Coordinates of C-alpha atoms and ligand atoms in Angstrom, one line a residue:
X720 CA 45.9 -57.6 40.5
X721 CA 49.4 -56.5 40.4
X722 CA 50.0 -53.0 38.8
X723 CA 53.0 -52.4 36.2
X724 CA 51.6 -49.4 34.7
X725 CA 49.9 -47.2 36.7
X726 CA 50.0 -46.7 41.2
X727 CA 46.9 -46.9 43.0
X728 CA 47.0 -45.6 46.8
X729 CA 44.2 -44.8 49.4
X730 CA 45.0 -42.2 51.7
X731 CA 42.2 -40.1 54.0
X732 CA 39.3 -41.3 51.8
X733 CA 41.3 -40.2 48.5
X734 CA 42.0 -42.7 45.7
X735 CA 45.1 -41.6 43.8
X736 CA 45.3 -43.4 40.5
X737 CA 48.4 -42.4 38.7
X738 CA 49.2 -43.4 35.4
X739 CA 52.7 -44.6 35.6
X740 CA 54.6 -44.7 31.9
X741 CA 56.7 -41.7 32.6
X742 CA 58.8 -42.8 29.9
X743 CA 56.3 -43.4 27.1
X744 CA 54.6 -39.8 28.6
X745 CA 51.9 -41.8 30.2
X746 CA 50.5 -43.4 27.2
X747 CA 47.6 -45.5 27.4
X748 CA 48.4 -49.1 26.0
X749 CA 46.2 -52.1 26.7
X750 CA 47.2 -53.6 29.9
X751 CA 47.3 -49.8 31.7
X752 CA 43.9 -49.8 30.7
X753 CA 42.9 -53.0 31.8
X754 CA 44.9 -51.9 35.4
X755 CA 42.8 -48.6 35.2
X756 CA 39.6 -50.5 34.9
X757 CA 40.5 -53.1 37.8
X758 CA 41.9 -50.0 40.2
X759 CA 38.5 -48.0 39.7
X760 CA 36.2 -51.1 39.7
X761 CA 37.9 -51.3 43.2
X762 CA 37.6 -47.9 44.1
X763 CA 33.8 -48.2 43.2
X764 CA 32.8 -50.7 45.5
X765 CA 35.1 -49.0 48.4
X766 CA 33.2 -47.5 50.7
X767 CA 36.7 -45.8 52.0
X768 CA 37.1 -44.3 48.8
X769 CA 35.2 -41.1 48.5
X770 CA 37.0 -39.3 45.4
X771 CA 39.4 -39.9 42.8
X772 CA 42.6 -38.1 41.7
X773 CA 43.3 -39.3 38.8
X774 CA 46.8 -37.6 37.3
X775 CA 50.1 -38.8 35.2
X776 CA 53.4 -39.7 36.4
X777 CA 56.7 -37.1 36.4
X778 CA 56.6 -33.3 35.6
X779 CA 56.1 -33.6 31.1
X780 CA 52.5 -35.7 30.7
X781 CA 48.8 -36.5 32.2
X782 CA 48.8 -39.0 29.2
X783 CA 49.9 -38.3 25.3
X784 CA 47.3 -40.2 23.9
X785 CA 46.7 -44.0 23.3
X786 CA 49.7 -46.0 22.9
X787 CA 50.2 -45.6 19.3
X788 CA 52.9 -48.0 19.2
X789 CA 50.6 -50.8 19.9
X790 CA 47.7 -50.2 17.3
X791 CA 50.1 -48.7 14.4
X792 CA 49.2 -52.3 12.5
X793 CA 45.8 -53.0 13.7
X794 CA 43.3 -53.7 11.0
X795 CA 40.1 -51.8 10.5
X796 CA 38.0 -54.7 12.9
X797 CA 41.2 -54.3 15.3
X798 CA 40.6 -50.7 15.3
X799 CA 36.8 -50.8 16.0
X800 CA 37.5 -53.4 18.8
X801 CA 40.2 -50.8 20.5
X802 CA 37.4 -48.1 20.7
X803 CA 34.6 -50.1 22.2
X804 CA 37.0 -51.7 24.4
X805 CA 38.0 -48.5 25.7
X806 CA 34.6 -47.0 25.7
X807 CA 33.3 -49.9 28.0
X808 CA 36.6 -50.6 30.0
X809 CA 37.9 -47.0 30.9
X810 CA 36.1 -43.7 29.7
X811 CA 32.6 -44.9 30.6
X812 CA 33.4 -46.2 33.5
X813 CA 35.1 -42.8 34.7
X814 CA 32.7 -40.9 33.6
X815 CA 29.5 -43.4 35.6
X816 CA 31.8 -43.8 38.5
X817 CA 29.2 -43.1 41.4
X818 CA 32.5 -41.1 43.4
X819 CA 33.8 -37.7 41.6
X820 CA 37.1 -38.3 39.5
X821 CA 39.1 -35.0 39.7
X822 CA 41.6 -34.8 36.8
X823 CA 45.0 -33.3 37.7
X824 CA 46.2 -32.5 34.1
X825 CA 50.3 -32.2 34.7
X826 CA 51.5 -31.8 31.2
X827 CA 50.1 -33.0 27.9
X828 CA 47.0 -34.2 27.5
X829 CA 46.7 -35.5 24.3
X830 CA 44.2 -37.8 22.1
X831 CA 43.3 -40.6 24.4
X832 CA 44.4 -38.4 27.2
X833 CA 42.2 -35.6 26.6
X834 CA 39.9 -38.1 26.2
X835 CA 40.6 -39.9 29.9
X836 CA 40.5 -35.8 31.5
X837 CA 37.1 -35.5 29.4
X838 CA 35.9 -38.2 30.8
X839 CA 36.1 -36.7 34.5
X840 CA 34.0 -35.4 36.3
X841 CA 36.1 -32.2 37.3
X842 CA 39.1 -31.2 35.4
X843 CA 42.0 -29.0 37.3
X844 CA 45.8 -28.2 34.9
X845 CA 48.7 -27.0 36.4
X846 CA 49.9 -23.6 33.6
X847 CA 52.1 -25.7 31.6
X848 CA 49.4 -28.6 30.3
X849 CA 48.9 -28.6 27.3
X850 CA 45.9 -30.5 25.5
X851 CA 44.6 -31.2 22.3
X852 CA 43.5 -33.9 20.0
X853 CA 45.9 -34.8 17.2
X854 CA 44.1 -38.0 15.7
X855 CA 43.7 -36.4 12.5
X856 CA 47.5 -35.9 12.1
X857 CA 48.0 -39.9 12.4
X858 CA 45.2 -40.4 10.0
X859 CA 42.6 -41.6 12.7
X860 CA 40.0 -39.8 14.8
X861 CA 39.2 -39.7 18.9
X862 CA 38.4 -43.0 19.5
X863 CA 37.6 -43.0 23.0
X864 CA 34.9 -40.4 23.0
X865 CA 36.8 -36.9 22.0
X866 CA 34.0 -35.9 19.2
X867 CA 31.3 -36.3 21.7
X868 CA 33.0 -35.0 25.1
X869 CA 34.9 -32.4 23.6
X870 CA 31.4 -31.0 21.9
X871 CA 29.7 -31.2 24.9
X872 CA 32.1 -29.5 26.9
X873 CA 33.2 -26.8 24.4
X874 CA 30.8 -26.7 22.1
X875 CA 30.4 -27.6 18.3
X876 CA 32.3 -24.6 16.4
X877 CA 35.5 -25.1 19.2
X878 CA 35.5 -29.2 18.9
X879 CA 35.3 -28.4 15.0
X880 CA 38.7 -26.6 15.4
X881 CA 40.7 -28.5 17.6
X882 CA 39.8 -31.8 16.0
X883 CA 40.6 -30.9 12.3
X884 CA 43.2 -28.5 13.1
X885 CA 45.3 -31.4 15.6
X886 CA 46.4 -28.6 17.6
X887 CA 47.4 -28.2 21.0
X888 CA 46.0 -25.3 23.4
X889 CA 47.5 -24.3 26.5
X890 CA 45.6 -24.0 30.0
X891 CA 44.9 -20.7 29.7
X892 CA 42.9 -20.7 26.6
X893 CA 41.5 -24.2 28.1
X894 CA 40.1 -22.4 31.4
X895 CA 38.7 -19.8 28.8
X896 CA 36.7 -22.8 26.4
X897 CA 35.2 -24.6 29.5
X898 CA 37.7 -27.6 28.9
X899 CA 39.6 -27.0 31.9
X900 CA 37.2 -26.1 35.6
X901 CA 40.7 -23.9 37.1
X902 CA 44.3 -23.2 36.6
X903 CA 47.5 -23.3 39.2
X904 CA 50.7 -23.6 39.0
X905 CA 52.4 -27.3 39.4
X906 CA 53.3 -27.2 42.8
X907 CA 49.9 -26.3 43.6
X908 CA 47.8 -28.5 41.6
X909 CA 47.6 -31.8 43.7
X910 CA 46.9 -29.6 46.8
X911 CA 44.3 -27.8 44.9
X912 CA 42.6 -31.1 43.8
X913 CA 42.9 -32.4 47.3
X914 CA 40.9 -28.9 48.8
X915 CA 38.0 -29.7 46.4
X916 CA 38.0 -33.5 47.0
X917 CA 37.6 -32.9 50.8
X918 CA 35.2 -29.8 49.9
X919 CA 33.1 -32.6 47.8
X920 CA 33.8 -35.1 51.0
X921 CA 31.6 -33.0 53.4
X922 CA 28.8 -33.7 51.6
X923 CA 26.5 -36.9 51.1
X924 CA 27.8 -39.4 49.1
X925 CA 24.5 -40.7 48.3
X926 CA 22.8 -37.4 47.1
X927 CA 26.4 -37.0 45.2
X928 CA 26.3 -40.1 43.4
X929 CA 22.3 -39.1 42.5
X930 CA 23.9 -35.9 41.2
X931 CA 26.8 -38.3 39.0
X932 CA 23.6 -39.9 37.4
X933 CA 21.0 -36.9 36.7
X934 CA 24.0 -34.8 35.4
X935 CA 24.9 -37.4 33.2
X936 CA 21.6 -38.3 31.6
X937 CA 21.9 -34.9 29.9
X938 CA 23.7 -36.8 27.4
X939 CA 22.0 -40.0 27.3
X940 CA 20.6 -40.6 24.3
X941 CA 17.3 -41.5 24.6
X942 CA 16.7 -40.8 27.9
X943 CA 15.1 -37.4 29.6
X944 CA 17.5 -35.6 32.0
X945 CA 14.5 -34.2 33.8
X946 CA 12.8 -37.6 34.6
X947 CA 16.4 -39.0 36.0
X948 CA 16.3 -36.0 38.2
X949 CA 13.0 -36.1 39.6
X950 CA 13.9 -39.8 40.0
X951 CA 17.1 -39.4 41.6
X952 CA 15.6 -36.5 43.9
X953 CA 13.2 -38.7 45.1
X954 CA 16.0 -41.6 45.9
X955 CA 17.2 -39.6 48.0
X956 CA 14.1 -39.2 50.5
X957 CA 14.9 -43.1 51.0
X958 CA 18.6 -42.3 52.3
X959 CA 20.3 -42.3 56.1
X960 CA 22.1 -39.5 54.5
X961 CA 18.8 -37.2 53.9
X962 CA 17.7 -37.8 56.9
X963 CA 21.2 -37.0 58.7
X964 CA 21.4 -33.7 56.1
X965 CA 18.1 -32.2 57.5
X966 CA 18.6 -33.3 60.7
X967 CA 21.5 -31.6 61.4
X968 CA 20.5 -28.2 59.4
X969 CA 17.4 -28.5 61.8
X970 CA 19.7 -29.1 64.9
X971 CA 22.1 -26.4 63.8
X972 CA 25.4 -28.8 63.6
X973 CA 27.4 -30.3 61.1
X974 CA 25.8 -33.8 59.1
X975 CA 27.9 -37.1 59.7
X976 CA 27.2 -38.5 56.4
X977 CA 27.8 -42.4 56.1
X978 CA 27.1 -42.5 52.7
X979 CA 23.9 -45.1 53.3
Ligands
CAA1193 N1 52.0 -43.5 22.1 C1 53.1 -44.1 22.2 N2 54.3 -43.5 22.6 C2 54.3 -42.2 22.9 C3 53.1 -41.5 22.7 C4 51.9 -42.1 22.3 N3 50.7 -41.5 22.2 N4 53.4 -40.2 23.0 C5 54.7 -40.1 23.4 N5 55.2 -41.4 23.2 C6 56.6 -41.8 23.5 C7 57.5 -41.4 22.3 O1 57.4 -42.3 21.3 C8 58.8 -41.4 23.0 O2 59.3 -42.7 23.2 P1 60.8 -43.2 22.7 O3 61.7 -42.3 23.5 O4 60.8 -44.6 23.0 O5 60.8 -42.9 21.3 C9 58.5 -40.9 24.4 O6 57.1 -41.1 24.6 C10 58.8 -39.4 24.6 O7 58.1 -38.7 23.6 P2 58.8 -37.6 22.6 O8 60.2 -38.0 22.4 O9 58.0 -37.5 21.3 O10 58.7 -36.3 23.4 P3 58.6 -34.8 22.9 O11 58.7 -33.9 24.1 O12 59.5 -34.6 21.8 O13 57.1 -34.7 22.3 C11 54.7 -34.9 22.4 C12 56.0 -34.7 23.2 C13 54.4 -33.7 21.6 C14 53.6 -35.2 23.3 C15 54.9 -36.1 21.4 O14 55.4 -37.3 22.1 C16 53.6 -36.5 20.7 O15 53.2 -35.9 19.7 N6 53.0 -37.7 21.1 C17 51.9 -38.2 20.5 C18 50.6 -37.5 20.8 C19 49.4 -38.0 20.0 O16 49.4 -38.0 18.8 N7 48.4 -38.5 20.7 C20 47.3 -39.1 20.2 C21 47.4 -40.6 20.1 S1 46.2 -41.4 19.1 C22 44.8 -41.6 20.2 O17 44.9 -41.2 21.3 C23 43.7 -42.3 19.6 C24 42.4 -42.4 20.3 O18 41.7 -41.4 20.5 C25 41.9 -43.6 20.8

């Protein structure tokens, strides 16, 4: 697939997938998301690929939101179809990715954009992001999973506020709530992603991408985060990678995970 809207490189095991509307702040229209989808579809079944960066193009925006441009018409069937699309196409996928997706908020992340940071695994701003989600101003609400990610990262009485109040916090305040895992300063912030991405890369991939699912069947509805974990755990006893892990410790070197 060719890419118009966002880049996609692979360099020392590290995806970078930067959304690439500088000019419209990064917003998230239909075919970015549909090049998003195809980019981390790739990245899951790359075995190169051992973490995602996932940031916004030029100094001002992660992403402002979904591209309101585009659904300013649609029709209340038009409008359901956008979320579930979305849902299924982008956010879920982030968030089930069986690789970590580190966030690098550079500027605004707003509405869908929040949203798209939520939906990683590990957030990281640079001191002059600022994020919120303004639906309510525009007459709509988070469509693409803000009043269930932003509850469950910030709890119910902080969601509350910044949903019905549209406003915007700074990273500060956003390190403070729990929305945002560290703050630097922009120079520093793709270095400091990269630091934990090859922190997270000296570890099994398998045993991580156990840790993707247990952690997120927390949320599941329906399903009991404790059985997933006792499931997952015992996956694990099945790997190349456990037996590398503990053979090493018991050798007293370093593991040379493949990741099988
Ligand atoms: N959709 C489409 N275009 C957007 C956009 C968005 N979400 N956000 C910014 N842009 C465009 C602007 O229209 C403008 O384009 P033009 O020059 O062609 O007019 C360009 O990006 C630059 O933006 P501004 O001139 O507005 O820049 P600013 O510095 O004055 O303001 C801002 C920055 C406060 C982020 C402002 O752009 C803004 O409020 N953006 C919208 C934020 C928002 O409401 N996001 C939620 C979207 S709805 C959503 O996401 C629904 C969902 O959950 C599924």
């Amino acid at each position: 697939m060719d890419y118009n809207n966002i880049l996609f490189e692979l360099k020392e095991n590290i995806a970078y997938v930067t959304i690439n509307r500088p000019k419209q702040l990064n917003a998230l229209n239909k075919a970015t998301i549909e090049e998003l989808n195809h980019a981390l579809t790739v990245v899951e079944d790359d075995p190169n690929a051992k973490v995602v960066i996932l940031t916004g193009s030029g100094e001002k925006a992660f992403v402002a939101g979904a591209d309101i441009k585009e659904f300013a018409e649609f029709s209340v069937e038009e409008g359901k179809l956008l979320s579930a699309e979305g849902h299924q196409k982008l956010f879920n996928l982030v968030e089930n990715l069986s690789k970590p997706v580190i966030a690098a908020v550079n500027g605004f992340a707003l509405g869908g954009g929040l949203e798209l940071a939520m939906s990683a695994h590990i957030r990281i701003a640079s001191e002059h992001a600022k994020l919120g989600l303004p639906e309510v101003s525009l007459g709509v609400i988070p469509g693409y999973g803000g009043t269930q990610r932003l509850t469950q990262l910030v709890g119910k009485g902080k969601a509350f506020e910044m949903i019905t109040t549209a406003g915007m916090i700074g990273a500060e305040e956003a390190e403070k709530w729990g929305l945002v895992n560290n703050v630097v300063s922009a120079e520093e912030l793709l270095a400091t992603c990269e630091k934990m991405a090859n922190k997270i890369m000296k570890n099994s991939p398998k045993a991580i991408s156990s840790a993707i699912v247990a952690i997120n069947a927390q949320y599941r509805e329906g399903i009991d985060g404790f059985v997933t974990e006792i499931t997952e755990f015992g996956k694990c006893f099945g790997t190349e990678d456990f037996k590398e892990g503990t053979t090493a410790f018991m050798e007293k070197r370093k593991p040379e995970f493949t990741g099988k």
